[in-house]
Amino acid sequence: MTRVPFNKPSIVSNEIAYLTQAIELGQLSGDGHFTKLANKEICRQTGAHATLLTHSCTAALEMCAILSDLGPGDEVIMPSFTFVSTANAVVLRGATPVFVDIDPLTLNIDVSDMAAAITDRTRAVFVVHYAGYPADMDPILDICRAHGLIVIEDAAQALGSFYKGRPAGSLADMGAFSFHETKNIISGEGGALTLTGPRYVERAEIIREKGTNRSNFLRGQTDKYTWVDLGSSFLPGELTASFLFAQLELAETIRATRLALFERYMDAFAPLEAAGRLRRPICPEGCTGNGHIFYLMLNNIEDRDAFIRHMRAHEITTPFHYVPLHSSPAGIKFGRSNHDLPVTNDVSARLVRLPLYYELGPHIDRVIEVAYKYLSQDPG
Ligand SMILES: *Cc1c(COP(=O)(O)O)cnc(C)c1O
C-alpha cells in the first residue's frame, strides 16, 4: 500500500537550472535578476500594477496592514474561516480583527454579515478567496467604497483564479499571494504583494526594505539610502525567487493538471452528492477556479472524523480546515465577533480535504476507491 500524502511539492521544470544560474550570477540576497523576472511574471498573470515579492503571504499581509495605517482602536473585518496570518497581520498593528461569517455555499465572506459589522472604527476588510474561488467582489467593493474602507484580498490560494474574467489579486486595493509548498505555485516558503495602482507602491518598497529608500537608491534615483519609515525585511533571497520563477513559467500547465484532477474527483463523487451523502465544492457564479482544494462536505462531525480515520487506516492523509478563529484562544483575546458565526462553526466541523497535488495522477484512483467504499456503505 503506497502512502498518499495530502500534498507533495514537485519540481516541474527549470528550478534546478535557475538555482544554479542564480548562484553563478553572484547575488543571493533579494531583488536580483530572478526577483525582477518573478515580479514581472506575477504582474502579467494577475494584471496587477505592481508586484513585490515577499518571503511569505504572511509577510505580504503584514505589509498590507502597515500600508493601511492600522493602529489601536481600528477595526478590520475578515472571515473567521481563514488561516491565522490574516488576523495576525491586523493584531500586530494593535488593531482589532472583527470576525464575520461565511456563505454556506461558497465558503467566502458573507457579504451581509460583513456589511452589518461595519462601525465608525472600521478601516479595512480582508477578504479570503477560499479554495481559490474568488469572493463576491462587486457587492463587497460597492459597500466598502461607500464607507471609505480599504479592501485587501488574501489571495494566498487564488493564483490563476478569475472573478468575472478578472484575475484574483488585482480585484481590490492590495492582494497577498502565497508560494508555500502547499499552494499551487511554490518556492518552499514565499509570497507576493500585489498592488492595483500607483498609490501604495513607493511606501510598499520602503516598508519591504527595512524602512529604507534602498529601492530608489538601486534605481539611481537618490545618491544614498537611509531610514525613512517603518519597515521590516519582507523580501526573499534570489534562491527562492529563481525556484519560484521556474514554477511561474509553468503556471498554466500546473493549473490545467490540478483542474483535471479536481474534475476527476468531481465526477467520482457526483453520485454520492445526488444521494444526499455529501456535497462537493461549488464554483461561485461568474468565477473560474484554479484547482487549489478539493473538499467534501460530509453530514456531521462524527461522520467527518470517522472518514478521516478510515482514510488514515489506508495511509491516505485527508485533513480538515479551519479551526474557526473567532472561538480560538488568540481570537478571543485579540478579536471579536458580533455573534457565534453558525455557518463557520458548521463548515469547520464537516469539511474534509482530499489529496491534490501536481503528481497525484497515479494515485487518484485509489484515493477515490477508498473514499467511495466508505462513503457508499456508511449512512453518515
Ligand atoms: C497559506 C495561506 C496563508 C499563509 O501563507 P504563507 O505563505 O504560508 O505565509 C494566508 N492566508 C491563507 C488564506 C492561506 O491559505
mmCIF file of C-alpha atoms and ligand atoms in Angstrom:
data_model
loop_
_atom_site.group_PDB
_atom_site.id
_atom_site.type_symbol
_atom_site.label_atom_id
_atom_site.label_comp_id
_atom_site.label_asym_id
_atom_site.label_seq_id
_atom_site.Cartn_x
_atom_site.Cartn_y
_atom_site.Cartn_z
ATOM 1 C CA MET A 1 0.000 0.000 0.000
ATOM 2 C CA THR A 2 1.636 3.263 -1.060
ATOM 3 C CA ARG A 3 1.099 6.134 1.292
ATOM 4 C CA VAL A 4 -0.716 9.085 -0.310
ATOM 5 C CA PRO A 5 0.249 12.345 1.370
ATOM 6 C CA PHE A 6 -2.116 15.308 1.366
ATOM 7 C CA ASN A 7 0.457 17.363 -0.536
ATOM 8 C CA LYS A 8 3.745 16.729 -2.286
ATOM 9 C CA PRO A 9 5.915 19.566 -3.616
ATOM 10 C CA SER A 10 7.114 18.926 -7.168
ATOM 11 C CA ILE A 11 9.962 20.119 -9.328
ATOM 12 C CA VAL A 12 8.140 20.954 -12.567
ATOM 13 C CA SER A 13 10.655 22.455 -14.972
ATOM 14 C CA ASN A 14 13.758 24.647 -14.765
ATOM 15 C CA GLU A 15 14.026 25.038 -10.984
ATOM 16 C CA ILE A 16 17.489 23.456 -10.655
ATOM 17 C CA ALA A 17 18.893 25.260 -13.707
ATOM 18 C CA TYR A 18 17.663 28.616 -12.403
ATOM 19 C CA LEU A 19 19.028 27.942 -8.903
ATOM 20 C CA THR A 20 22.398 27.222 -10.486
ATOM 21 C CA GLN A 21 22.138 30.351 -12.603
ATOM 22 C CA ALA A 22 21.268 32.451 -9.537
ATOM 23 C CA ILE A 23 24.393 31.178 -7.783
ATOM 24 C CA GLU A 24 26.532 31.859 -10.849
ATOM 25 C CA LEU A 25 25.164 35.384 -11.136
ATOM 26 C CA GLY A 26 26.718 36.012 -7.731
ATOM 27 C CA GLN A 27 23.812 37.671 -5.914
ATOM 28 C CA LEU A 28 21.956 35.543 -3.388
ATOM 29 C CA SER A 29 20.304 38.397 -1.487
ATOM 30 C CA GLY A 30 16.983 39.773 -2.669
ATOM 31 C CA ASP A 31 15.875 41.942 -5.573
ATOM 32 C CA GLY A 32 18.252 40.472 -8.128
ATOM 33 C CA HIS A 33 17.698 39.027 -11.600
ATOM 34 C CA PHE A 34 15.094 36.393 -10.672
ATOM 35 C CA THR A 35 13.099 38.576 -8.290
ATOM 36 C CA LYS A 36 12.642 41.070 -11.119
ATOM 37 C CA LEU A 37 11.561 38.306 -13.516
ATOM 38 C CA ALA A 38 9.128 36.853 -10.948
ATOM 39 C CA ASN A 39 7.599 40.259 -10.166
ATOM 40 C CA LYS A 40 7.052 40.904 -13.841
ATOM 41 C CA GLU A 41 5.538 37.487 -14.428
ATOM 42 C CA ILE A 42 3.133 37.862 -11.478
ATOM 43 C CA CYS A 43 2.049 41.255 -12.834
ATOM 44 C CA ARG A 44 1.427 39.609 -16.199
ATOM 45 C CA GLN A 45 -0.606 36.755 -14.701
ATOM 46 C CA THR A 46 -2.644 38.853 -12.259
ATOM 47 C CA GLY A 47 -2.945 42.140 -14.108
ATOM 48 C CA ALA A 48 -1.509 43.890 -11.053
ATOM 49 C CA HIS A 49 0.031 47.354 -11.491
ATOM 50 C CA ALA A 50 2.992 46.325 -9.295
ATOM 51 C CA THR A 51 4.200 43.157 -7.579
ATOM 52 C CA LEU A 52 6.646 42.980 -4.681
ATOM 53 C CA LEU A 53 7.959 39.503 -3.955
ATOM 54 C CA THR A 54 7.946 38.628 -0.235
ATOM 55 C CA HIS A 55 9.195 35.694 1.822
ATOM 56 C CA SER A 56 5.619 34.580 2.581
ATOM 57 C CA CYS A 57 1.980 35.512 2.186
ATOM 58 C CA THR A 58 2.083 36.231 5.907
ATOM 59 C CA ALA A 59 4.693 38.930 5.197
ATOM 60 C CA ALA A 60 2.597 40.365 2.354
ATOM 61 C CA LEU A 61 -0.446 40.539 4.650
ATOM 62 C CA GLU A 62 1.648 42.318 7.296
ATOM 63 C CA MET A 63 2.731 44.810 4.643
ATOM 64 C CA CYS A 64 -0.929 45.361 3.718
ATOM 65 C CA ALA A 65 -1.721 46.095 7.364
ATOM 66 C CA ILE A 66 1.143 48.617 7.599
ATOM 67 C CA LEU A 67 0.149 50.244 4.286
ATOM 68 C CA SER A 68 -3.410 50.584 5.613
ATOM 69 C CA ASP A 69 -2.035 52.595 8.565
ATOM 70 C CA LEU A 70 -3.844 50.407 11.068
ATOM 71 C CA GLY A 71 -3.462 51.194 14.731
ATOM 72 C CA PRO A 72 -5.067 50.702 18.151
ATOM 73 C CA GLY A 73 -8.817 51.316 18.077
ATOM 74 C CA ASP A 74 -9.114 50.448 14.393
ATOM 75 C CA GLU A 75 -11.286 47.518 13.371
ATOM 76 C CA VAL A 76 -10.704 45.212 10.406
ATOM 77 C CA ILE A 77 -13.421 42.867 9.170
ATOM 78 C CA MET A 78 -12.466 39.377 7.987
ATOM 79 C CA PRO A 79 -13.983 35.910 7.842
ATOM 80 C CA SER A 80 -13.378 33.686 10.868
ATOM 81 C CA PHE A 81 -12.911 30.841 8.391
ATOM 82 C CA THR A 82 -9.334 31.635 7.335
ATOM 83 C CA PHE A 83 -5.700 31.000 8.173
ATOM 84 C CA VAL A 84 -4.231 32.751 11.236
ATOM 85 C CA SER A 85 -1.997 35.046 9.166
ATOM 86 C CA THR A 86 -4.950 37.153 8.001
ATOM 87 C CA ALA A 87 -5.734 38.003 11.636
ATOM 88 C CA ASN A 88 -2.159 38.223 12.945
ATOM 89 C CA ALA A 89 -1.321 40.940 10.412
ATOM 90 C CA VAL A 90 -4.015 43.129 11.968
ATOM 91 C CA VAL A 91 -3.244 42.251 15.586
ATOM 92 C CA LEU A 92 0.461 43.047 15.081
ATOM 93 C CA ARG A 93 -0.561 46.663 14.314
ATOM 94 C CA GLY A 94 -2.572 46.831 17.544
ATOM 95 C CA ALA A 95 -5.864 46.854 15.627
ATOM 96 C CA THR A 96 -8.842 44.552 16.238
ATOM 97 C CA PRO A 97 -9.960 41.788 13.877
ATOM 98 C CA VAL A 98 -13.753 41.599 13.699
ATOM 99 C CA PHE A 99 -14.704 38.105 12.588
ATOM 100 C CA VAL A 100 -17.754 37.557 10.415
ATOM 101 C CA ASP A 101 -19.466 34.515 8.977
ATOM 102 C CA ILE A 102 -19.128 32.874 5.554
ATOM 103 C CA ASP A 103 -21.585 31.959 2.845
ATOM 104 C CA PRO A 104 -22.602 28.277 3.283
ATOM 105 C CA LEU A 105 -22.168 27.525 -0.437
ATOM 106 C CA THR A 106 -19.005 29.409 -1.474
ATOM 107 C CA LEU A 107 -17.333 29.418 1.989
ATOM 108 C CA ASN A 108 -16.269 33.022 1.284
ATOM 109 C CA ILE A 109 -17.121 36.082 3.370
ATOM 110 C CA ASP A 110 -20.879 36.581 3.885
ATOM 111 C CA VAL A 111 -21.498 39.987 2.333
ATOM 112 C CA SER A 112 -24.479 40.936 4.508
ATOM 113 C CA ASP A 113 -22.699 39.836 7.692
ATOM 114 C CA MET A 114 -19.726 41.961 6.571
ATOM 115 C CA ALA A 115 -21.973 44.973 5.988
ATOM 116 C CA ALA A 116 -23.608 44.511 9.403
ATOM 117 C CA ALA A 117 -20.203 44.527 11.132
ATOM 118 C CA ILE A 118 -19.135 47.951 9.795
ATOM 119 C CA THR A 119 -18.791 50.610 12.518
ATOM 120 C CA ASP A 120 -17.227 54.072 12.514
ATOM 121 C CA ARG A 121 -13.977 52.392 13.650
ATOM 122 C CA THR A 122 -13.810 50.030 10.668
ATOM 123 C CA ARG A 123 -10.789 50.796 8.457
ATOM 124 C CA ALA A 124 -10.442 47.814 6.153
ATOM 125 C CA VAL A 125 -11.833 44.476 5.038
ATOM 126 C CA PHE A 126 -9.685 41.414 4.335
ATOM 127 C CA VAL A 127 -11.460 39.009 2.007
ATOM 128 C CA VAL A 128 -10.221 35.440 1.506
ATOM 129 C CA HIS A 129 -10.650 33.532 -1.767
ATOM 130 C CA TYR A 130 -11.198 30.134 -0.175
ATOM 131 C CA ALA A 131 -10.101 27.085 -2.188
ATOM 132 C CA GLY A 132 -9.130 29.509 -4.967
ATOM 133 C CA TYR A 133 -12.743 30.609 -5.547
ATOM 134 C CA PRO A 134 -12.956 34.410 -5.521
ATOM 135 C CA ALA A 135 -15.177 36.156 -3.001
ATOM 136 C CA ASP A 136 -18.105 38.123 -4.414
ATOM 137 C CA MET A 137 -16.082 41.279 -5.039
ATOM 138 C CA ASP A 138 -18.629 43.551 -6.786
ATOM 139 C CA PRO A 139 -21.048 43.940 -3.833
ATOM 140 C CA ILE A 140 -18.125 43.872 -1.388
ATOM 141 C CA LEU A 141 -16.413 46.765 -3.193
ATOM 142 C CA ASP A 142 -19.667 48.723 -3.524
ATOM 143 C CA ILE A 143 -20.271 48.572 0.226
ATOM 144 C CA CYS A 144 -16.640 49.222 1.168
ATOM 145 C CA ARG A 145 -16.227 52.159 -1.239
ATOM 146 C CA ALA A 146 -19.390 53.733 0.222
ATOM 147 C CA HIS A 147 -17.778 53.543 3.687
ATOM 148 C CA GLY A 148 -14.260 54.563 2.582
ATOM 149 C CA LEU A 149 -12.776 51.192 3.561
ATOM 150 C CA ILE A 150 -9.583 49.672 2.157
ATOM 151 C CA VAL A 151 -10.177 46.236 0.624
ATOM 152 C CA ILE A 152 -7.401 43.634 0.752
ATOM 153 C CA GLU A 153 -7.523 40.254 -0.964
ATOM 154 C CA ASP A 154 -5.965 37.345 0.895
ATOM 155 C CA ALA A 155 -5.359 35.625 -2.427
ATOM 156 C CA ALA A 156 -2.973 33.057 -0.874
ATOM 157 C CA GLN A 157 -4.852 30.227 -2.609
ATOM 158 C CA ALA A 158 -6.026 32.074 -5.701
ATOM 159 C CA LEU A 159 -3.228 32.488 -8.265
ATOM 160 C CA GLY A 160 -4.814 31.641 -11.618
ATOM 161 C CA SER A 161 -8.418 32.170 -10.454
ATOM 162 C CA PHE A 162 -10.809 34.627 -12.069
ATOM 163 C CA TYR A 163 -13.804 36.689 -10.989
ATOM 164 C CA LYS A 164 -15.972 37.754 -13.933
ATOM 165 C CA GLY A 165 -12.973 37.343 -16.204
ATOM 166 C CA ARG A 166 -10.627 39.373 -13.989
ATOM 167 C CA PRO A 167 -7.700 37.687 -12.182
ATOM 168 C CA ALA A 168 -7.757 37.354 -8.390
ATOM 169 C CA GLY A 169 -5.206 39.543 -6.648
ATOM 170 C CA SER A 170 -5.979 42.661 -8.647
ATOM 171 C CA LEU A 171 -9.663 42.990 -7.806
ATOM 172 C CA ALA A 172 -9.320 45.423 -4.871
ATOM 173 C CA ASP A 173 -6.629 47.714 -3.385
ATOM 174 C CA MET A 174 -3.957 45.159 -2.456
ATOM 175 C CA GLY A 175 -3.525 41.410 -2.741
ATOM 176 C CA ALA A 176 -1.383 38.843 -0.948
ATOM 177 C CA PHE A 177 -0.288 35.567 -2.568
ATOM 178 C CA SER A 178 1.402 32.521 -1.068
ATOM 179 C CA PHE A 179 4.011 30.264 -2.648
ATOM 180 C CA HIS A 180 4.200 27.967 0.378
ATOM 181 C CA GLU A 181 4.788 24.360 -0.663
ATOM 182 C CA THR A 182 1.107 23.530 -0.115
ATOM 183 C CA LYS A 183 -0.083 26.065 -2.712
ATOM 184 C CA ASN A 184 -0.334 25.642 -6.498
ATOM 185 C CA ILE A 185 2.868 27.532 -7.418
ATOM 186 C CA ILE A 186 5.619 27.079 -4.856
ATOM 187 C CA SER A 187 9.041 28.139 -3.630
ATOM 188 C CA GLY A 188 9.041 26.341 -0.269
ATOM 189 C CA GLU A 189 8.161 29.488 1.606
ATOM 190 C CA GLY A 190 7.287 32.514 -0.488
ATOM 191 C CA GLY A 191 4.727 35.147 -1.270
ATOM 192 C CA ALA A 192 3.940 38.367 -3.079
ATOM 193 C CA LEU A 193 2.172 41.634 -2.508
ATOM 194 C CA THR A 194 0.206 42.888 -5.498
ATOM 195 C CA LEU A 195 -0.932 46.496 -5.858
ATOM 196 C CA THR A 196 -3.621 47.573 -8.288
ATOM 197 C CA GLY A 197 -2.494 51.168 -8.754
ATOM 198 C CA PRO A 198 0.421 53.532 -8.120
ATOM 199 C CA ARG A 199 -0.927 54.752 -4.759
ATOM 200 C CA TYR A 200 0.909 52.391 -2.367
ATOM 201 C CA VAL A 201 3.935 51.426 -4.473
ATOM 202 C CA GLU A 202 6.603 53.760 -3.115
ATOM 203 C CA ARG A 203 5.711 53.188 0.535
ATOM 204 C CA ALA A 204 5.462 49.411 -0.045
ATOM 205 C CA GLU A 205 9.036 49.376 -1.415
ATOM 206 C CA ILE A 206 10.241 51.218 1.666
ATOM 207 C CA ILE A 207 8.373 49.001 4.147
ATOM 208 C CA ARG A 208 9.747 45.895 2.447
ATOM 209 C CA GLU A 209 13.345 47.204 2.649
ATOM 210 C CA LYS A 210 13.502 47.730 6.433
ATOM 211 C CA GLY A 211 12.002 51.209 6.196
ATOM 212 C CA THR A 212 14.763 52.496 3.902
ATOM 213 C CA ASN A 213 14.629 54.077 0.455
ATOM 214 C CA ARG A 214 17.087 51.464 -0.840
ATOM 215 C CA SER A 215 14.847 50.677 -3.845
ATOM 216 C CA ASN A 216 15.159 54.279 -5.061
ATOM 217 C CA PHE A 217 18.895 54.117 -4.444
ATOM 218 C CA LEU A 218 19.253 50.917 -6.512
ATOM 219 C CA ARG A 219 17.420 52.629 -9.370
ATOM 220 C CA GLY A 220 19.799 55.565 -9.112
ATOM 221 C CA GLN A 221 17.021 57.927 -8.020
ATOM 222 C CA THR A 222 18.921 59.009 -4.899
ATOM 223 C CA ASP A 223 22.674 59.020 -4.132
ATOM 224 C CA LYS A 224 22.415 57.469 -0.659
ATOM 225 C CA TYR A 225 19.867 55.418 1.188
ATOM 226 C CA THR A 226 18.609 55.967 4.677
ATOM 227 C CA TRP A 227 15.906 55.112 7.199
ATOM 228 C CA VAL A 228 12.763 56.960 6.158
ATOM 229 C CA ASP A 229 9.745 54.994 7.537
ATOM 230 C CA LEU A 230 8.513 51.970 9.448
ATOM 231 C CA GLY A 231 9.563 48.684 7.898
ATOM 232 C CA SER A 232 10.998 45.217 8.188
ATOM 233 C CA SER A 233 12.752 42.669 5.997
ATOM 234 C CA PHE A 234 10.000 41.207 3.860
ATOM 235 C CA LEU A 235 11.974 40.202 0.763
ATOM 236 C CA PRO A 236 13.061 36.697 -0.268
ATOM 237 C CA GLY A 237 16.561 35.845 -1.463
ATOM 238 C CA GLU A 238 17.398 35.011 -5.064
ATOM 239 C CA LEU A 239 17.476 31.228 -4.443
ATOM 240 C CA THR A 240 13.798 31.378 -3.543
ATOM 241 C CA ALA A 241 12.996 33.740 -6.411
ATOM 242 C CA SER A 242 14.791 31.587 -9.007
ATOM 243 C CA PHE A 243 12.912 28.443 -7.933
ATOM 244 C CA LEU A 244 9.658 30.401 -7.972
ATOM 245 C CA PHE A 245 10.244 31.845 -11.434
ATOM 246 C CA ALA A 246 10.614 28.342 -12.908
ATOM 247 C CA GLN A 247 7.237 27.419 -11.402
ATOM 248 C CA LEU A 248 5.602 30.642 -12.580
ATOM 249 C CA GLU A 249 6.708 29.914 -16.123
ATOM 250 C CA LEU A 250 4.785 26.639 -15.928
ATOM 251 C CA ALA A 251 1.737 28.102 -14.183
ATOM 252 C CA GLU A 252 -0.702 27.257 -16.954
ATOM 253 C CA THR A 253 0.377 23.595 -17.059
ATOM 254 C CA ILE A 254 0.193 23.317 -13.273
ATOM 255 C CA ARG A 255 -3.265 24.863 -13.249
ATOM 256 C CA ALA A 256 -4.534 22.566 -16.025
ATOM 257 C CA THR A 257 -3.090 19.499 -14.290
ATOM 258 C CA ARG A 258 -4.739 20.382 -10.976
ATOM 259 C CA LEU A 259 -8.052 21.230 -12.622
ATOM 260 C CA ALA A 260 -8.072 17.843 -14.393
ATOM 261 C CA LEU A 261 -7.514 16.065 -11.056
ATOM 262 C CA PHE A 262 -10.187 18.253 -9.463
ATOM 263 C CA GLU A 263 -12.647 17.239 -12.190
ATOM 264 C CA ARG A 264 -11.838 13.556 -11.643
ATOM 265 C CA TYR A 265 -12.909 14.000 -8.023
ATOM 266 C CA MET A 266 -15.994 15.992 -9.039
ATOM 267 C CA ASP A 267 -17.143 13.238 -11.394
ATOM 268 C CA ALA A 268 -16.342 10.433 -8.973
ATOM 269 C CA PHE A 269 -18.365 11.867 -6.086
ATOM 270 C CA ALA A 270 -21.343 13.140 -8.095
ATOM 271 C CA PRO A 271 -23.495 10.047 -7.391
ATOM 272 C CA LEU A 272 -22.913 10.401 -3.636
ATOM 273 C CA GLU A 273 -23.982 14.041 -3.796
ATOM 274 C CA ALA A 274 -27.102 13.011 -5.720
ATOM 275 C CA ALA A 275 -27.824 10.505 -2.945
ATOM 276 C CA GLY A 276 -27.595 13.250 -0.276
ATOM 277 C CA ARG A 277 -24.487 11.658 1.235
ATOM 278 C CA LEU A 278 -22.229 14.731 0.846
ATOM 279 C CA ARG A 279 -21.738 17.866 -1.156
ATOM 280 C CA ARG A 280 -18.905 18.821 -3.488
ATOM 281 C CA PRO A 281 -17.272 22.290 -3.955
ATOM 282 C CA ILE A 282 -19.444 24.917 -5.632
ATOM 283 C CA CYS A 283 -17.844 27.331 -8.086
ATOM 284 C CA PRO A 284 -19.416 30.763 -7.473
ATOM 285 C CA GLU A 285 -21.379 32.330 -10.335
ATOM 286 C CA GLY A 286 -19.080 34.030 -12.855
ATOM 287 C CA CYS A 287 -15.859 32.611 -11.358
ATOM 288 C CA THR A 288 -13.160 30.289 -12.681
ATOM 289 C CA GLY A 289 -11.206 28.225 -10.171
ATOM 290 C CA ASN A 290 -7.597 27.026 -10.137
ATOM 291 C CA GLY A 291 -7.986 23.508 -8.719
ATOM 292 C CA HIS A 292 -6.388 24.506 -5.435
ATOM 293 C CA ILE A 293 -8.513 22.495 -2.967
ATOM 294 C CA PHE A 294 -10.950 19.651 -3.433
ATOM 295 C CA TYR A 295 -13.110 19.180 -0.359
ATOM 296 C CA LEU A 296 -16.078 17.068 0.628
ATOM 297 C CA MET A 297 -18.736 18.411 2.955
ATOM 298 C CA LEU A 298 -19.997 15.475 4.998
ATOM 299 C CA ASN A 299 -23.140 15.417 7.102
ATOM 300 C CA ASN A 300 -21.782 15.875 10.629
ATOM 301 C CA ILE A 301 -18.550 15.932 12.631
ATOM 302 C CA GLU A 302 -18.746 12.253 13.698
ATOM 303 C CA ASP A 303 -19.066 11.234 10.063
ATOM 304 C CA ARG A 304 -16.217 13.526 9.000
ATOM 305 C CA ASP A 305 -13.852 12.366 11.744
ATOM 306 C CA ALA A 306 -14.660 8.700 11.059
ATOM 307 C CA PHE A 307 -13.927 9.314 7.363
ATOM 308 C CA ILE A 308 -10.539 10.831 8.211
ATOM 309 C CA ARG A 309 -9.730 7.774 10.395
ATOM 310 C CA HIS A 310 -10.787 5.414 7.602
ATOM 311 C CA MET A 311 -8.567 7.196 5.093
ATOM 312 C CA ARG A 312 -5.652 7.259 7.542
ATOM 313 C CA ALA A 313 -6.006 3.500 8.087
ATOM 314 C CA HIS A 314 -5.426 3.223 4.331
ATOM 315 C CA GLU A 315 -2.436 5.596 4.558
ATOM 316 C CA ILE A 316 -4.209 8.494 2.831
ATOM 317 C CA THR A 317 -3.984 11.880 4.533
ATOM 318 C CA THR A 318 -7.183 13.964 4.445
ATOM 319 C CA PRO A 319 -7.036 16.998 6.750
ATOM 320 C CA PHE A 320 -9.876 19.341 7.652
ATOM 321 C CA HIS A 321 -9.985 23.160 7.524
ATOM 322 C CA TYR A 322 -10.042 25.589 9.531
ATOM 323 C CA VAL A 323 -10.395 25.729 13.282
ATOM 324 C CA PRO A 324 -12.536 28.928 13.444
ATOM 325 C CA LEU A 325 -10.551 31.975 14.544
ATOM 326 C CA HIS A 326 -13.364 33.718 16.439
ATOM 327 C CA SER A 327 -13.500 30.997 19.114
ATOM 328 C CA SER A 328 -9.747 30.256 19.207
ATOM 329 C CA PRO A 329 -7.767 31.368 22.318
ATOM 330 C CA ALA A 330 -5.996 34.198 20.438
ATOM 331 C CA GLY A 331 -9.141 35.131 18.523
ATOM 332 C CA ILE A 332 -10.990 35.683 21.792
ATOM 333 C CA LYS A 333 -8.062 37.614 23.263
ATOM 334 C CA PHE A 334 -7.336 39.896 20.294
ATOM 335 C CA GLY A 335 -10.528 39.991 18.243
ATOM 336 C CA ARG A 336 -14.266 39.855 18.488
ATOM 337 C CA SER A 337 -17.359 38.775 16.620
ATOM 338 C CA ASN A 338 -20.896 40.093 16.868
ATOM 339 C CA HIS A 339 -22.467 36.633 17.091
ATOM 340 C CA ASP A 340 -21.425 32.986 17.156
ATOM 341 C CA LEU A 341 -20.965 32.568 13.361
ATOM 342 C CA PRO A 342 -23.056 29.404 12.889
ATOM 343 C CA VAL A 343 -22.001 28.721 9.278
ATOM 344 C CA THR A 344 -18.294 28.894 10.157
ATOM 345 C CA ASN A 345 -18.809 26.505 13.095
ATOM 346 C CA ASP A 346 -20.837 24.109 10.969
ATOM 347 C CA VAL A 347 -18.486 24.091 7.956
ATOM 348 C CA SER A 348 -15.368 23.619 10.040
ATOM 349 C CA ALA A 349 -16.965 20.519 11.612
ATOM 350 C CA ARG A 350 -17.987 18.899 8.310
ATOM 351 C CA LEU A 351 -15.336 19.767 5.725
ATOM 352 C CA VAL A 352 -12.520 17.408 4.735
ATOM 353 C CA ARG A 353 -9.885 17.958 2.043
ATOM 354 C CA LEU A 354 -8.648 15.203 -0.284
ATOM 355 C CA PRO A 355 -5.054 14.951 -1.558
ATOM 356 C CA LEU A 356 -4.470 17.270 -4.516
ATOM 357 C CA TYR A 357 -1.048 17.897 -5.972
ATOM 358 C CA TYR A 358 0.742 18.009 -9.326
ATOM 359 C CA GLU A 359 1.886 14.373 -9.255
ATOM 360 C CA LEU A 360 -1.262 12.853 -7.708
ATOM 361 C CA GLY A 361 -2.320 11.317 -11.065
ATOM 362 C CA PRO A 362 -1.080 7.722 -10.497
ATOM 363 C CA HIS A 363 -2.722 7.601 -7.041
ATOM 364 C CA ILE A 364 -6.055 9.348 -7.530
ATOM 365 C CA ASP A 365 -7.965 6.189 -8.437
ATOM 366 C CA ARG A 366 -7.002 4.572 -5.149
ATOM 367 C CA VAL A 367 -7.954 7.703 -3.172
ATOM 368 C CA ILE A 368 -11.352 7.703 -4.877
ATOM 369 C CA GLU A 369 -11.843 3.969 -4.369
ATOM 370 C CA VAL A 370 -11.003 4.033 -0.655
ATOM 371 C CA ALA A 371 -13.144 7.117 -0.046
ATOM 372 C CA TYR A 372 -16.052 5.834 -2.132
ATOM 373 C CA LYS A 373 -16.112 2.478 -0.381
ATOM 374 C CA TYR A 374 -16.501 4.132 2.991
ATOM 375 C CA LEU A 375 -18.985 6.783 1.884
ATOM 376 C CA SER A 376 -21.266 4.413 -0.019
ATOM 377 C CA GLN A 377 -21.531 1.990 2.914
ATOM 378 C CA ASP A 378 -21.838 4.317 5.874
ATOM 379 C CA PRO A 379 -25.101 6.270 6.135
ATOM 380 C CA GLY A 380 -23.358 9.245 7.821
HETATM 381 C C1 LIG B 1 -1.475 29.670 3.043
HETATM 382 C C2 LIG B 1 -2.284 30.822 3.495
HETATM 383 C C3 LIG B 1 -1.710 31.933 4.138
HETATM 384 C C4 LIG B 1 -0.274 31.955 4.575
HETATM 385 O O1 LIG B 1 0.655 31.811 3.562
HETATM 386 P P1 LIG B 1 2.217 31.757 3.905
HETATM 387 O O2 LIG B 1 2.874 31.952 2.592
HETATM 388 O O3 LIG B 1 2.473 30.394 4.494
HETATM 389 O O4 LIG B 1 2.533 32.824 4.867
HETATM 390 C C5 LIG B 1 -2.515 33.003 4.444
HETATM 391 N N1 LIG B 1 -3.821 33.011 4.157
HETATM 392 C C6 LIG B 1 -4.423 31.960 3.551
HETATM 393 C C7 LIG B 1 -5.884 32.021 3.244
HETATM 394 C C8 LIG B 1 -3.681 30.833 3.212
HETATM 395 O O5 LIG B 1 -4.276 29.794 2.622
#
